[in-house]
Structure formats: structure tokens, C-alpha cells
mmCIF file of C-alpha atoms and ligand atoms in Angstrom:
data_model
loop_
_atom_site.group_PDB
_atom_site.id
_atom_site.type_symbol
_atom_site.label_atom_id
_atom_site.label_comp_id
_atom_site.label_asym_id
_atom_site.label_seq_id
_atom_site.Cartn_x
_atom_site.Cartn_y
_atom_site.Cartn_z
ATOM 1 C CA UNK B 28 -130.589 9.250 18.320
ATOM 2 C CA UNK B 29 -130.905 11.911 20.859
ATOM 3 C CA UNK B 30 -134.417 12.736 20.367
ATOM 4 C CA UNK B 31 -135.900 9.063 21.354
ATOM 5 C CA UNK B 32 -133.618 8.656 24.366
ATOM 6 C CA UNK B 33 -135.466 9.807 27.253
ATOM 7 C CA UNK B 34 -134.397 10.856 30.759
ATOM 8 C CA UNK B 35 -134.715 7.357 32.465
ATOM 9 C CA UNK B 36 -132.324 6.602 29.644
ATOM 10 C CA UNK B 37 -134.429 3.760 28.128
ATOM 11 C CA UNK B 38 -134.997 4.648 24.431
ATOM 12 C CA UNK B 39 -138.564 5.419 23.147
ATOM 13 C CA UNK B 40 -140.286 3.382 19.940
ATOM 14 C CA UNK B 41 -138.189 4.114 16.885
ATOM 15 C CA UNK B 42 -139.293 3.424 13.552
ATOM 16 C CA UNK B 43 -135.378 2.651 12.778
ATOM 17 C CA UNK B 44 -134.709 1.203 16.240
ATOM 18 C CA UNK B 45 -137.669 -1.489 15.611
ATOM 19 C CA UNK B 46 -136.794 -2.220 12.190
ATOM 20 C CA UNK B 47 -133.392 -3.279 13.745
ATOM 21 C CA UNK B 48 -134.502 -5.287 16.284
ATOM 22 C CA UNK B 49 -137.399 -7.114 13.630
ATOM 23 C CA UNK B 50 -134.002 -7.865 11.620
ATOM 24 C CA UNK B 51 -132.077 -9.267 14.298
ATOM 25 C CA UNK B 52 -134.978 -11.500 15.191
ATOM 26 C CA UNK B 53 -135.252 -12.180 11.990
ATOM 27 C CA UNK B 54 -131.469 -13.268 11.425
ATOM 28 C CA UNK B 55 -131.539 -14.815 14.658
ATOM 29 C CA UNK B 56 -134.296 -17.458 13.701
ATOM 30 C CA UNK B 57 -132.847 -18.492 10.273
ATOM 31 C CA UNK B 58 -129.708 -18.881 12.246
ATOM 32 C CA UNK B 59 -131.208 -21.692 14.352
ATOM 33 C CA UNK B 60 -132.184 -23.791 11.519
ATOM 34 C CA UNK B 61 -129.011 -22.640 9.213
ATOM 35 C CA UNK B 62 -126.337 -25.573 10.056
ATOM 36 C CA UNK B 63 -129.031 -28.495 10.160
ATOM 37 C CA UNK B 64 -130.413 -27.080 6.600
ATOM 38 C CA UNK B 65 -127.050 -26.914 5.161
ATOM 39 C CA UNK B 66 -126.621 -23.312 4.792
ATOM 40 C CA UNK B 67 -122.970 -23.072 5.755
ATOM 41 C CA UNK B 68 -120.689 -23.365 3.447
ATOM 42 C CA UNK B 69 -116.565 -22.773 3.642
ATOM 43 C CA UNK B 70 -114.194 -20.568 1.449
ATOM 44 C CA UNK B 71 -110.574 -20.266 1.595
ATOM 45 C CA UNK B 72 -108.115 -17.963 1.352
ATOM 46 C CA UNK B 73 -104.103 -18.450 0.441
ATOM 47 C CA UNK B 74 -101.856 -17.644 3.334
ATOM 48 C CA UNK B 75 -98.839 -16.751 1.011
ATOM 49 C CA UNK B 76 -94.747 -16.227 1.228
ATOM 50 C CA UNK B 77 -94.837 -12.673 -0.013
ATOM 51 C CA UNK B 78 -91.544 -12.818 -1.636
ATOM 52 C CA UNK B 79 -92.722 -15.396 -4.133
ATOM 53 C CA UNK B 80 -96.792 -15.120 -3.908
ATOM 54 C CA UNK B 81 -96.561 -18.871 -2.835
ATOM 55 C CA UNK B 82 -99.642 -20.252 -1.388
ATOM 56 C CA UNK B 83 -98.391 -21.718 2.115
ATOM 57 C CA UNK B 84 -101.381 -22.380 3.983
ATOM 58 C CA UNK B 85 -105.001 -21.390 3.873
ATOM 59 C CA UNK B 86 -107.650 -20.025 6.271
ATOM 60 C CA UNK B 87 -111.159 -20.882 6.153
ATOM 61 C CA UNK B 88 -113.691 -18.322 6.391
ATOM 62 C CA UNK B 89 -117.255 -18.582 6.758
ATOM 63 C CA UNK B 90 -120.020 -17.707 4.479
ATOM 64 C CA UNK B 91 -124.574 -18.165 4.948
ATOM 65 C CA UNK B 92 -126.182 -18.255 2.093
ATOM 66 C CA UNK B 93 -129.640 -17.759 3.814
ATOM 67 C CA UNK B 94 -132.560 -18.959 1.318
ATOM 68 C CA UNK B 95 -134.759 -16.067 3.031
ATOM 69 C CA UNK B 96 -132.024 -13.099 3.913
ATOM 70 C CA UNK B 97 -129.653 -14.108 0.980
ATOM 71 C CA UNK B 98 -125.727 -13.913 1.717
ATOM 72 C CA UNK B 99 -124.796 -12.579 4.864
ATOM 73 C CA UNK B 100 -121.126 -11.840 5.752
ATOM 74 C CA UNK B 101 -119.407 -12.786 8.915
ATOM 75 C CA UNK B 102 -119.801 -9.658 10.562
ATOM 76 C CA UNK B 103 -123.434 -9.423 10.515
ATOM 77 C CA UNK B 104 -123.908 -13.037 11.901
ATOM 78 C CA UNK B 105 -120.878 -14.288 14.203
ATOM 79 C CA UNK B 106 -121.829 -11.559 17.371
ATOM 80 C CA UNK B 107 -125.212 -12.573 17.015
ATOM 81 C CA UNK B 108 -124.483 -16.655 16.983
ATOM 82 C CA UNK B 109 -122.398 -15.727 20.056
ATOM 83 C CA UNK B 110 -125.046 -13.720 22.247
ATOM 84 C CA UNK B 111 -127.727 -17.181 21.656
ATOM 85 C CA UNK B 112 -124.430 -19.925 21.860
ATOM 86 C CA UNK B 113 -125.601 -21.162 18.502
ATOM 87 C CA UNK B 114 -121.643 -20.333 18.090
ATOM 88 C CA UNK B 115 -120.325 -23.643 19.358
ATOM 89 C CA UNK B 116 -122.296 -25.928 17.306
ATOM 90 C CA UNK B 117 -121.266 -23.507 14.006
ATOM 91 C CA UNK B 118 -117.894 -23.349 15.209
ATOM 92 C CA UNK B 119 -117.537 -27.328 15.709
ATOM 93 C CA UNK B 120 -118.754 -28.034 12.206
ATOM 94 C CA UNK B 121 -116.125 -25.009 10.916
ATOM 95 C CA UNK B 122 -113.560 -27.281 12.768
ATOM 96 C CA UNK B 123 -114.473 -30.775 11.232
ATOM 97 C CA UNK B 124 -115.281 -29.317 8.054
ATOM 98 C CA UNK B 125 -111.914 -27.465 7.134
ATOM 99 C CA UNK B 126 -109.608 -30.394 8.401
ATOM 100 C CA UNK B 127 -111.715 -32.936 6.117
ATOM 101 C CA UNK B 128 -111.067 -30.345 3.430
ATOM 102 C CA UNK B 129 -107.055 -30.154 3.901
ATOM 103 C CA UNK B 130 -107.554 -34.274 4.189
ATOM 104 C CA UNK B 131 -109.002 -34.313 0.571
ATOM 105 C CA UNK B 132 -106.709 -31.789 -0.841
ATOM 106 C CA UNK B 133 -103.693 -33.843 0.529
ATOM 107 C CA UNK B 134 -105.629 -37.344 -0.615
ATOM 108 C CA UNK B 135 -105.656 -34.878 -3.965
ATOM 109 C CA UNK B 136 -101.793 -34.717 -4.059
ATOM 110 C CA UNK B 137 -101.643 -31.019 -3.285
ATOM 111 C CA UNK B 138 -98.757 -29.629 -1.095
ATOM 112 C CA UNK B 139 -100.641 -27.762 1.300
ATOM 113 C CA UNK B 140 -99.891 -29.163 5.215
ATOM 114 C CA UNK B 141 -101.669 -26.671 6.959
ATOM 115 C CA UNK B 142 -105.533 -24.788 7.843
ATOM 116 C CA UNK B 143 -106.251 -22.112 9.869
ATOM 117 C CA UNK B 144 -109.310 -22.119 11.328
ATOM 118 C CA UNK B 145 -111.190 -18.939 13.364
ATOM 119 C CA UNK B 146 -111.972 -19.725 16.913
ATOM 120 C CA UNK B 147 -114.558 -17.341 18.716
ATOM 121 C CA UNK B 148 -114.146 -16.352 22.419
ATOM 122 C CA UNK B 149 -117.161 -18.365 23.729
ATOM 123 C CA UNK B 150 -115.695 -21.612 21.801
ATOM 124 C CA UNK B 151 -112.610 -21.109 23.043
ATOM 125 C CA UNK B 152 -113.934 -20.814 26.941
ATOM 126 C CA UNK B 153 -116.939 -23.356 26.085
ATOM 127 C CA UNK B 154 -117.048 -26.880 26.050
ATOM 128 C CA UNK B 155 -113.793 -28.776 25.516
ATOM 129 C CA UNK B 156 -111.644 -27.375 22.588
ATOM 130 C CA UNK B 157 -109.192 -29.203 22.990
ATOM 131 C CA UNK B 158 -111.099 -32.959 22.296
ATOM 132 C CA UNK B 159 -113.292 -31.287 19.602
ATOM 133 C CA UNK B 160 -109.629 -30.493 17.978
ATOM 134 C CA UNK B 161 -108.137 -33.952 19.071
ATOM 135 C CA UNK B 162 -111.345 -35.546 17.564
ATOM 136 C CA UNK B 163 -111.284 -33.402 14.118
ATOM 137 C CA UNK B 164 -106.795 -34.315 13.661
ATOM 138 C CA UNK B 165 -108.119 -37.942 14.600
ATOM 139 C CA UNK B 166 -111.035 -38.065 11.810
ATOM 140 C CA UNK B 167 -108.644 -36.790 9.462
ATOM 141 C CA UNK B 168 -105.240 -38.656 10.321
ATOM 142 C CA UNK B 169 -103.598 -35.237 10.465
ATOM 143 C CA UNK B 170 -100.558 -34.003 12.867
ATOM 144 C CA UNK B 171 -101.595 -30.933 15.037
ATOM 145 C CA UNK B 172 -99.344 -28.667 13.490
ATOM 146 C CA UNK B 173 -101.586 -29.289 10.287
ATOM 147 C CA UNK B 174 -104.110 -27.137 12.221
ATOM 148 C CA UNK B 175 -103.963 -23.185 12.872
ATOM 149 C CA UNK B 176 -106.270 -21.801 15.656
ATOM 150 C CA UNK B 177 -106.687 -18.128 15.233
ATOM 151 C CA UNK B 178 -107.731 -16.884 18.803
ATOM 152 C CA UNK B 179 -109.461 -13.442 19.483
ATOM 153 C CA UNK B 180 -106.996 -10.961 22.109
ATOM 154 C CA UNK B 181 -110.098 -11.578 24.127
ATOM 155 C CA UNK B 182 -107.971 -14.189 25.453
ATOM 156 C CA UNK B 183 -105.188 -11.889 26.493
ATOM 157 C CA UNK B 184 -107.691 -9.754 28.181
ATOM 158 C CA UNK B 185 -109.832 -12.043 29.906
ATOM 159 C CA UNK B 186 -107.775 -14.065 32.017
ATOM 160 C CA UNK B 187 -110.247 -15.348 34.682
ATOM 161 C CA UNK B 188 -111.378 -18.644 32.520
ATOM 162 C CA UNK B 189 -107.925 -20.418 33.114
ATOM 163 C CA UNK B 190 -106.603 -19.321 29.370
ATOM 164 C CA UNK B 191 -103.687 -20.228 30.117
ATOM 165 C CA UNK B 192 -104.536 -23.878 30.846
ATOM 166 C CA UNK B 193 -106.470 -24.323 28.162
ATOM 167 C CA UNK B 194 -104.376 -23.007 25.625
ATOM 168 C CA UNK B 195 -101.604 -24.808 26.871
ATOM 169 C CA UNK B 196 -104.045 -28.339 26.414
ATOM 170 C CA UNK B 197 -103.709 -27.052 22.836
ATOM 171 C CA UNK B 198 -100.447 -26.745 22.251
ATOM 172 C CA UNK B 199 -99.650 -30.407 23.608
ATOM 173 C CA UNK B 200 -102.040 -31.454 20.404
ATOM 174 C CA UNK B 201 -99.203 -29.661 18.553
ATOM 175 C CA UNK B 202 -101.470 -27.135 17.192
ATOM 176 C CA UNK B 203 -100.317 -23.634 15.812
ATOM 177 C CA UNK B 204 -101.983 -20.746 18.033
ATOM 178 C CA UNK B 205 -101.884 -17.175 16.818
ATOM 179 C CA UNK B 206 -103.787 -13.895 17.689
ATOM 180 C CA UNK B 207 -106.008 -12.721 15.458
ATOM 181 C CA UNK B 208 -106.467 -9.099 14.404
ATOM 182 C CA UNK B 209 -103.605 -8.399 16.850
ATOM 183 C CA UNK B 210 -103.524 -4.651 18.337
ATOM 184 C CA UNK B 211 -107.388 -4.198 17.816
ATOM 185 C CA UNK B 212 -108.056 -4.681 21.482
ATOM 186 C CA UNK B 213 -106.151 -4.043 24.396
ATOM 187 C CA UNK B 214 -104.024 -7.376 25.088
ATOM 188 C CA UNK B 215 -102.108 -6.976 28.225
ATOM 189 C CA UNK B 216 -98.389 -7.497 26.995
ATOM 190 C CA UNK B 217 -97.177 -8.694 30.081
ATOM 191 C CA UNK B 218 -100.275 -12.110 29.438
ATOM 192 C CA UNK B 219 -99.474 -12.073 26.060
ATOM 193 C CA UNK B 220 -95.273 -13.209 27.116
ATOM 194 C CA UNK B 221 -97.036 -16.172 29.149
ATOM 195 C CA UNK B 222 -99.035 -17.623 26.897
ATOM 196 C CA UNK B 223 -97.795 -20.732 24.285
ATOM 197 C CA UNK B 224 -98.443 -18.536 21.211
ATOM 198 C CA UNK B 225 -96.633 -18.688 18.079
ATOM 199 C CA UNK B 226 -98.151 -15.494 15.906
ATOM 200 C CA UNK B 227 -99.359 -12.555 15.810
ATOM 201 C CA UNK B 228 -101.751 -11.442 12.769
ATOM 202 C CA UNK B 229 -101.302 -7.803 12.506
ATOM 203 C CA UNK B 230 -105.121 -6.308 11.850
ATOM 204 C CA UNK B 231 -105.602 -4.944 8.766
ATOM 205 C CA UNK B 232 -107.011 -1.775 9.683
ATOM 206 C CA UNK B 233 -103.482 -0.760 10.675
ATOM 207 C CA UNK B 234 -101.837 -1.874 7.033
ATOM 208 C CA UNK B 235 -105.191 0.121 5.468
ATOM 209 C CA UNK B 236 -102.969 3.578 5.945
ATOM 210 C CA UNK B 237 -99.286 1.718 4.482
ATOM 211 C CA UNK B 238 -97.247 3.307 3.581
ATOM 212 C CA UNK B 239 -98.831 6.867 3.074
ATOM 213 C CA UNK B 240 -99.984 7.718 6.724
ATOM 214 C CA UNK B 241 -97.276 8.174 9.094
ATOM 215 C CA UNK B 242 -99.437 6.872 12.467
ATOM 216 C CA UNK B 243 -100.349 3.991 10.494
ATOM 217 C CA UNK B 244 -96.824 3.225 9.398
ATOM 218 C CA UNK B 245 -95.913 3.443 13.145
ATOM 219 C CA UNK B 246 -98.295 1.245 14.643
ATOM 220 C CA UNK B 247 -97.109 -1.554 12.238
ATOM 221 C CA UNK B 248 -93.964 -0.993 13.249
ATOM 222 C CA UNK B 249 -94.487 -1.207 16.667
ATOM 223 C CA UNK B 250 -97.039 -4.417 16.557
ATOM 224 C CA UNK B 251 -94.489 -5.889 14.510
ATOM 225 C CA UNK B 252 -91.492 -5.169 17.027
ATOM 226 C CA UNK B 253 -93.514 -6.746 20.303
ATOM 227 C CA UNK B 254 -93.794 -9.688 18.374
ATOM 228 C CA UNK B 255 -90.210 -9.956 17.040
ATOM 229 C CA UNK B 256 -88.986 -9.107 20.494
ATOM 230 C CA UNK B 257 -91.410 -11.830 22.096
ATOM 231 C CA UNK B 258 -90.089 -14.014 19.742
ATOM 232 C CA UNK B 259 -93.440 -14.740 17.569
ATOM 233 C CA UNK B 260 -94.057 -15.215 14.605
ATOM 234 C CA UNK B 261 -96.297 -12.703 12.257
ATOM 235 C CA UNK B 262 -99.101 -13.140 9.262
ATOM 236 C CA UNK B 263 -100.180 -9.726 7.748
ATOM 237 C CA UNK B 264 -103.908 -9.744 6.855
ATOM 238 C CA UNK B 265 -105.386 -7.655 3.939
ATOM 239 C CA UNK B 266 -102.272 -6.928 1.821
ATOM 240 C CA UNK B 267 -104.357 -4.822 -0.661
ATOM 241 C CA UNK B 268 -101.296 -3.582 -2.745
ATOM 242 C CA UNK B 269 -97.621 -3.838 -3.787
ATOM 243 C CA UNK B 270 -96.184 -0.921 -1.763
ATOM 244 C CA UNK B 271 -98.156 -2.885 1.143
ATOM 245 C CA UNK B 272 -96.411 -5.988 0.399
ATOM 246 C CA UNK B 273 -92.699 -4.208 -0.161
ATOM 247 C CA UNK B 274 -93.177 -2.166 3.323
ATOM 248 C CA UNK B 275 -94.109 -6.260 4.723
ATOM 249 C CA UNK B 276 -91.155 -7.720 3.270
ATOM 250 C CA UNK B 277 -88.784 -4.442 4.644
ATOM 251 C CA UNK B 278 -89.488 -5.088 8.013
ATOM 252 C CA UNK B 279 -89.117 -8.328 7.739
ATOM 253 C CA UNK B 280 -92.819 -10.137 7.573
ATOM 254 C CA UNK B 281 -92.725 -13.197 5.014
ATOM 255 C CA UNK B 282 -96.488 -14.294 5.123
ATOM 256 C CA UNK B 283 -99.410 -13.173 4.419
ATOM 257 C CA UNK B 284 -102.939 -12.747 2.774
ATOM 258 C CA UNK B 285 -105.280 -10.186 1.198
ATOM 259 C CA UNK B 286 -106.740 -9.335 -2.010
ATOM 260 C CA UNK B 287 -103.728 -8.534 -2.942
ATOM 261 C CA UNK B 288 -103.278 -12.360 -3.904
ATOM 262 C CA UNK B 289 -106.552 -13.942 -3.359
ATOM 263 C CA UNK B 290 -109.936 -13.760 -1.884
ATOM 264 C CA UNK B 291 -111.566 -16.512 -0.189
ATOM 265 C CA UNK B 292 -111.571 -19.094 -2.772
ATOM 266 C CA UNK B 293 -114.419 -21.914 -2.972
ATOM 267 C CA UNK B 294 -112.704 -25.210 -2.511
ATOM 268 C CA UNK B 295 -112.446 -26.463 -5.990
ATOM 269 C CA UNK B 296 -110.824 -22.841 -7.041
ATOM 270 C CA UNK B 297 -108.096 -23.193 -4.311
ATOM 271 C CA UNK B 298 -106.602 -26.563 -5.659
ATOM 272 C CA UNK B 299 -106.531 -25.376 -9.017
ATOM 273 C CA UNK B 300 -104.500 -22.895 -7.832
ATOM 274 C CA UNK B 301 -102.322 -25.272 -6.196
ATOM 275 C CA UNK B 302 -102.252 -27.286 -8.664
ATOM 276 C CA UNK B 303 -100.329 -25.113 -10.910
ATOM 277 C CA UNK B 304 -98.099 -23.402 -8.747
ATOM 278 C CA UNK B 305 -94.579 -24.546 -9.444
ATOM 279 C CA UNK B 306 -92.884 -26.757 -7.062
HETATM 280 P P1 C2E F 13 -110.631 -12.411 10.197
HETATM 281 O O1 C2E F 13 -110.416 -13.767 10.788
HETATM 282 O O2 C2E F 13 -109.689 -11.342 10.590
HETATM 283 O O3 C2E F 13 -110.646 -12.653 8.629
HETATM 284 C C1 C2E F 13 -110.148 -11.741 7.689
HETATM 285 C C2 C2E F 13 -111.262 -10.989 7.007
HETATM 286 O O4 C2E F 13 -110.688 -10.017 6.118
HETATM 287 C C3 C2E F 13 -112.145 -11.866 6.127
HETATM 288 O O5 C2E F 13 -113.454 -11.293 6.134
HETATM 289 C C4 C2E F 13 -111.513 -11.686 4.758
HETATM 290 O O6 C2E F 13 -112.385 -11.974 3.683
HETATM 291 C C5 C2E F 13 -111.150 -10.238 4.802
HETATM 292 N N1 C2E F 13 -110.054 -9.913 3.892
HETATM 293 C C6 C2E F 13 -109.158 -10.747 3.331
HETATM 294 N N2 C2E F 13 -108.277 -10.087 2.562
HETATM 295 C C7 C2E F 13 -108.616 -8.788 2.622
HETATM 296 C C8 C2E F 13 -108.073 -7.591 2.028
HETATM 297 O O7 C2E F 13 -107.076 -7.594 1.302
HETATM 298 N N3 C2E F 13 -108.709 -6.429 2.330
HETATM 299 C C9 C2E F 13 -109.793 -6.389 3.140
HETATM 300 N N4 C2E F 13 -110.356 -5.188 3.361
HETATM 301 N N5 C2E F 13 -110.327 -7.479 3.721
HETATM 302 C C10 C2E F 13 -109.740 -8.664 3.468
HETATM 303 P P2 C2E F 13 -114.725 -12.200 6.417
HETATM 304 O O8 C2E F 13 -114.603 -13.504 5.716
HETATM 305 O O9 C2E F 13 -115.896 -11.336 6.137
HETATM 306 O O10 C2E F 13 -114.638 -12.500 7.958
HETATM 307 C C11 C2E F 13 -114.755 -11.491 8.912
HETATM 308 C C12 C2E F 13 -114.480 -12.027 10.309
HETATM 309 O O11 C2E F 13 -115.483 -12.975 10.692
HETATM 310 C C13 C2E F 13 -113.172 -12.807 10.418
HETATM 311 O O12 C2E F 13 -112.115 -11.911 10.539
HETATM 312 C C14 C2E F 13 -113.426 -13.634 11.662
HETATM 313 O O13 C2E F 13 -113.197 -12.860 12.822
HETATM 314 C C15 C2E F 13 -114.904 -13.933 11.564
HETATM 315 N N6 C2E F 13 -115.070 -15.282 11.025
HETATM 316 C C16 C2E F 13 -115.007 -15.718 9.734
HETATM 317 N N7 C2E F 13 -115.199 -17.049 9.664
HETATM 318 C C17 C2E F 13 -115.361 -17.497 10.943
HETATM 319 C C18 C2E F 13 -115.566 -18.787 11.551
HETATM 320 O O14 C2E F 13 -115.621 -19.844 10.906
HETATM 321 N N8 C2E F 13 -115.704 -18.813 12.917
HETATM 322 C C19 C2E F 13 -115.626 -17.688 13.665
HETATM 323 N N9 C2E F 13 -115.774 -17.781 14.987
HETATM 324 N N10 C2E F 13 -115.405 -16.466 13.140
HETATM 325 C C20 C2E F 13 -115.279 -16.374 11.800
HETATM 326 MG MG1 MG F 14 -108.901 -14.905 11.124
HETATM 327 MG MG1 MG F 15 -107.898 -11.185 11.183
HETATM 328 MG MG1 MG F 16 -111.342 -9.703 11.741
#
């Protein structure tokens, strides 16, 4: 807003701009209390063979359901739980708490061998991933392909942390490592053919405009060709519709998720549907 930003470039009071920052305080304190009290809770949604609408795999999503600020989404948490490192803790218990999930739904007698679990930037450079993911498999008595880590491109872009040592600590767990929201950022393609990577998740903003707008058409297209030609693998996120799904299956993509199948499903909700899928 133009009018409060003054010529040293520091912005004058703003009802708006204070109301903003009061809110961000405000989320920022229940956040510090939010994992001890139990506020956290997991849902998950069906990673599925789009041919057959099988459910493959599931990723685990977060949700707050703040007693004071009421349900908060992802988005308007996660950034701010990175800025105070408030992340790693969150992130940890994310870890441990989807692999004992997959260990009860297998104890269950559900065929479902594998999670996928979000892992932010400052996890991913923080303390040691790779024995907070050796510990988690160990808890659990499961392999390390049982386990998906869905890495930001931050890690394409930011190479100065020793990515490539740490991701390659990860893959000798055994652990699946894909991209997430792939072609958002600005990975540096000639990083990306480095790293030990087996998928790329195409965004869904780019599938939003499929298969009406041409640009949108093309930039799947193209996502999808660097990772055939780097020999990856690829998930498409937010299949919303059938003519989504049929433009997936043309160019050859196999797996995926959206609405199109499933939301994130609370626990319970996800091995029903298991349940009675037919083997
Ligand atoms: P993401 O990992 O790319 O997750 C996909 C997001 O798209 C989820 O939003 C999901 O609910 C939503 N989605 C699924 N299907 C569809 C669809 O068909 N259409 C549309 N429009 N959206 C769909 P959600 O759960 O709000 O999560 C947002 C982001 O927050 C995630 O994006 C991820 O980056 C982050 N996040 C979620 N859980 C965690 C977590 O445990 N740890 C960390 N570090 N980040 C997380
Ligand atoms: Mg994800
Ligand atoms: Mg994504
Ligand atoms: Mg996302």
C-alpha cells in the first residue's frame, strides 16, 4: 500500500499492516504450545494408479486444529514454524507419526507398503535427517523404501549445505526421494541430474489449466519430458477431473492424487477404503 510506504522505505502504522502482524504473533504463540498440547493431527491422501483408481501409497498431510484460532491449513502455518525453527520438532513428530500409522495399517492386514511424508527445507538442512528417518523405519520394523520423502526444489537451488551428501545418506536407508511441486521454483537441471532422486511431482498449478490452456498443456509436457529423459519417475498432484486424468495417462504418467479420487482422509477413513478395494 503505496500511501503508508514512505521515502526511507520503512512502512508507516497501518491499521491492516498491524492487524497482520497481531495475527502472526498470535499464530506464532499457539504454535509453541501446539505439538506438546496435542493439536496436530495427520490426514492422508491415496497416491493412486490412474488407470484403475487403485490406492498405491498415501501421503500424509498436516492439519492444527487450534482450540483458540480454530483449523488452520498448511499454508498459513508451515512458513511461519520455519522462520521460529519450531519446524523440526513438528516435522520429527510428522515423521514418527505417519510410519507408526503405515505400521498399524500393515499390523491391520492392509496392502499398503508405502508413506510419503513432506520434508521442509530447514529439516532437511537441520539436525540429522537421516537418524531421525533411521530411528522412525527402526521403531516401526519397516524397510526404507516403505518411506517417501517429498523434498522442496529448494534443494536443487541451494547447493551450499552439502545436499548432495545428505541426500545421498538417505538413499543408503533405501528411502524413496522425490521433488515436490516440481517446476514451481527454479531447480537448476544440470543439480537436479546429480542428485539420487527417483520422482518428480509435477505442481498442480500447472495441471489447473489441462487440457484447455495451451501454455499449461505445454509446461506439463515439458516437466514431464526432463523427467522421462532423466530417467525419474513422476506423481501428478491435484488431478481435479477426468480429462486431467486421460491427458496423465496419454503421456504416459501412471500415479497420482487429487480430489479427483480422494482428499486427505482421517486414518480410520483410509483403511476402509483399503479395505474394500479388490485385490
Ligand atoms: P503439497 O505437499 O504439495 O501437498 C498437496 C496439497 O494439495 C495439499 O494441501 C492437498 O490437500 C492439496 N490437494 C490435494 N489434492 C488436490 C486437488 O485435487 N486440487 C487441489 N487444488 N489441491 C489438492 P495441504 O494439505 O493444504 O498442504 C499444503 C502444503 O503444506 C503441502 O503441499 C506441503 O508443502 C505443506 N505440508 C503439508 N503437510 C506438511 C508436513 O507435515 N510437513 C511439512 N514440512 N509441510 C507440510
Ligand atoms: Mg507433498
Ligand atoms: Mg506438492
Ligand atoms: Mg505444495
Amino acid at each position: 500500500d503505496s500511501k503508508h510506504r514512505r521515502r526511507d522505505g520503512f512502512q508507516a502504522f497501518s491499521p491492516q499492516l498491524a492487524q497482520r502482524q497481531h495475527q502472526r504473533l498470535q499464530i506464532e504463540t499457539q504454535l509453541r504450545r501446539a505439538l506438546d498440547n496435542g493439536e496436530f493431527h495427520l490426514v492422508y491422501q491415496p497416491q493412486v494408479d490412474l488407470r484403475s483408481g487403485r490406492i498405491l501409497s498415501a501421503e500424509a498431510l498436516l492439519r492444527w486444529n487450534s482450540p483458540t484460532l480454530g483449523a488452520l491449513p498448511p499454508d498459513r502455518f508451515i512458513a511461519l514454524a520455519e522462520s521460529t525453527g519450531e519446524i523440526a520438532r513438528i516435522d520429527h513428530w510428522v515423521l514418527r507419526e505417519a510410519t507408526a500409522q503405515l505400521r498399524r495399517w500393515q499390523d491391520a492386514g492392509l496392502a499398503i507398503g508405502r508413506i510419503a511424508v513432506n520434508v521442509s527445507y530447514h529439516q532437511f538442512i537441520g539436525e540429522d535427517l537421516a537418524r531421525g528417518v533411521e530411528q522412525a523405519l527402526q521403531a516401526n520394523g519397516l524397510p526404507g523404501h516403505a518411506l517417501e520423502l517429498e523434498l522442496t526444489e529448494r534443494v536443487l537451488v541451494e547447493d551450499s549445505h552439502d545436499a548432495l551428501r545428505i541426500l545421498e545418506g538417505l538413499r543408503a536407508l533405501g528411502v524413496l526421494l522425490s521433488i515436490d511441486d516440481f517446476g514451481e521454483g527454479y531447480s537448476a537441471l544440470n543439480y537436479l541430474r546429480r542428485l539420487p532422486i527417483h520422482a518428480l511431482k509435477l505442481s498442480h498449478g500447472f495441471l489447473k489449466g489441462v487440457p484447455r490452456n495451451a501454455s499449461d498443456v505445454a509446461i506439463c509436457q515439458t516437466v514431464l519430458g526432463i523427467a522421462r529423459s532423466l530417467g525419474l519417475g513422476t506423481v501428478a498432484e491435484g488431478v481435479e477431473s477426468e480429462a486431467q486424468r486421460d491427458f496423465l495417462l496419454r503421456q504416459g504418467v501412471t500415479l497420482g492424487q487429487g480430489f479427483l479420487f480422494a482428499p486427505g482422509l482421517p486414518p480410520g477413513e483410509f483403511a476402509r477404503r483399503l479395505a474394500t478395494q479388490s485385490t
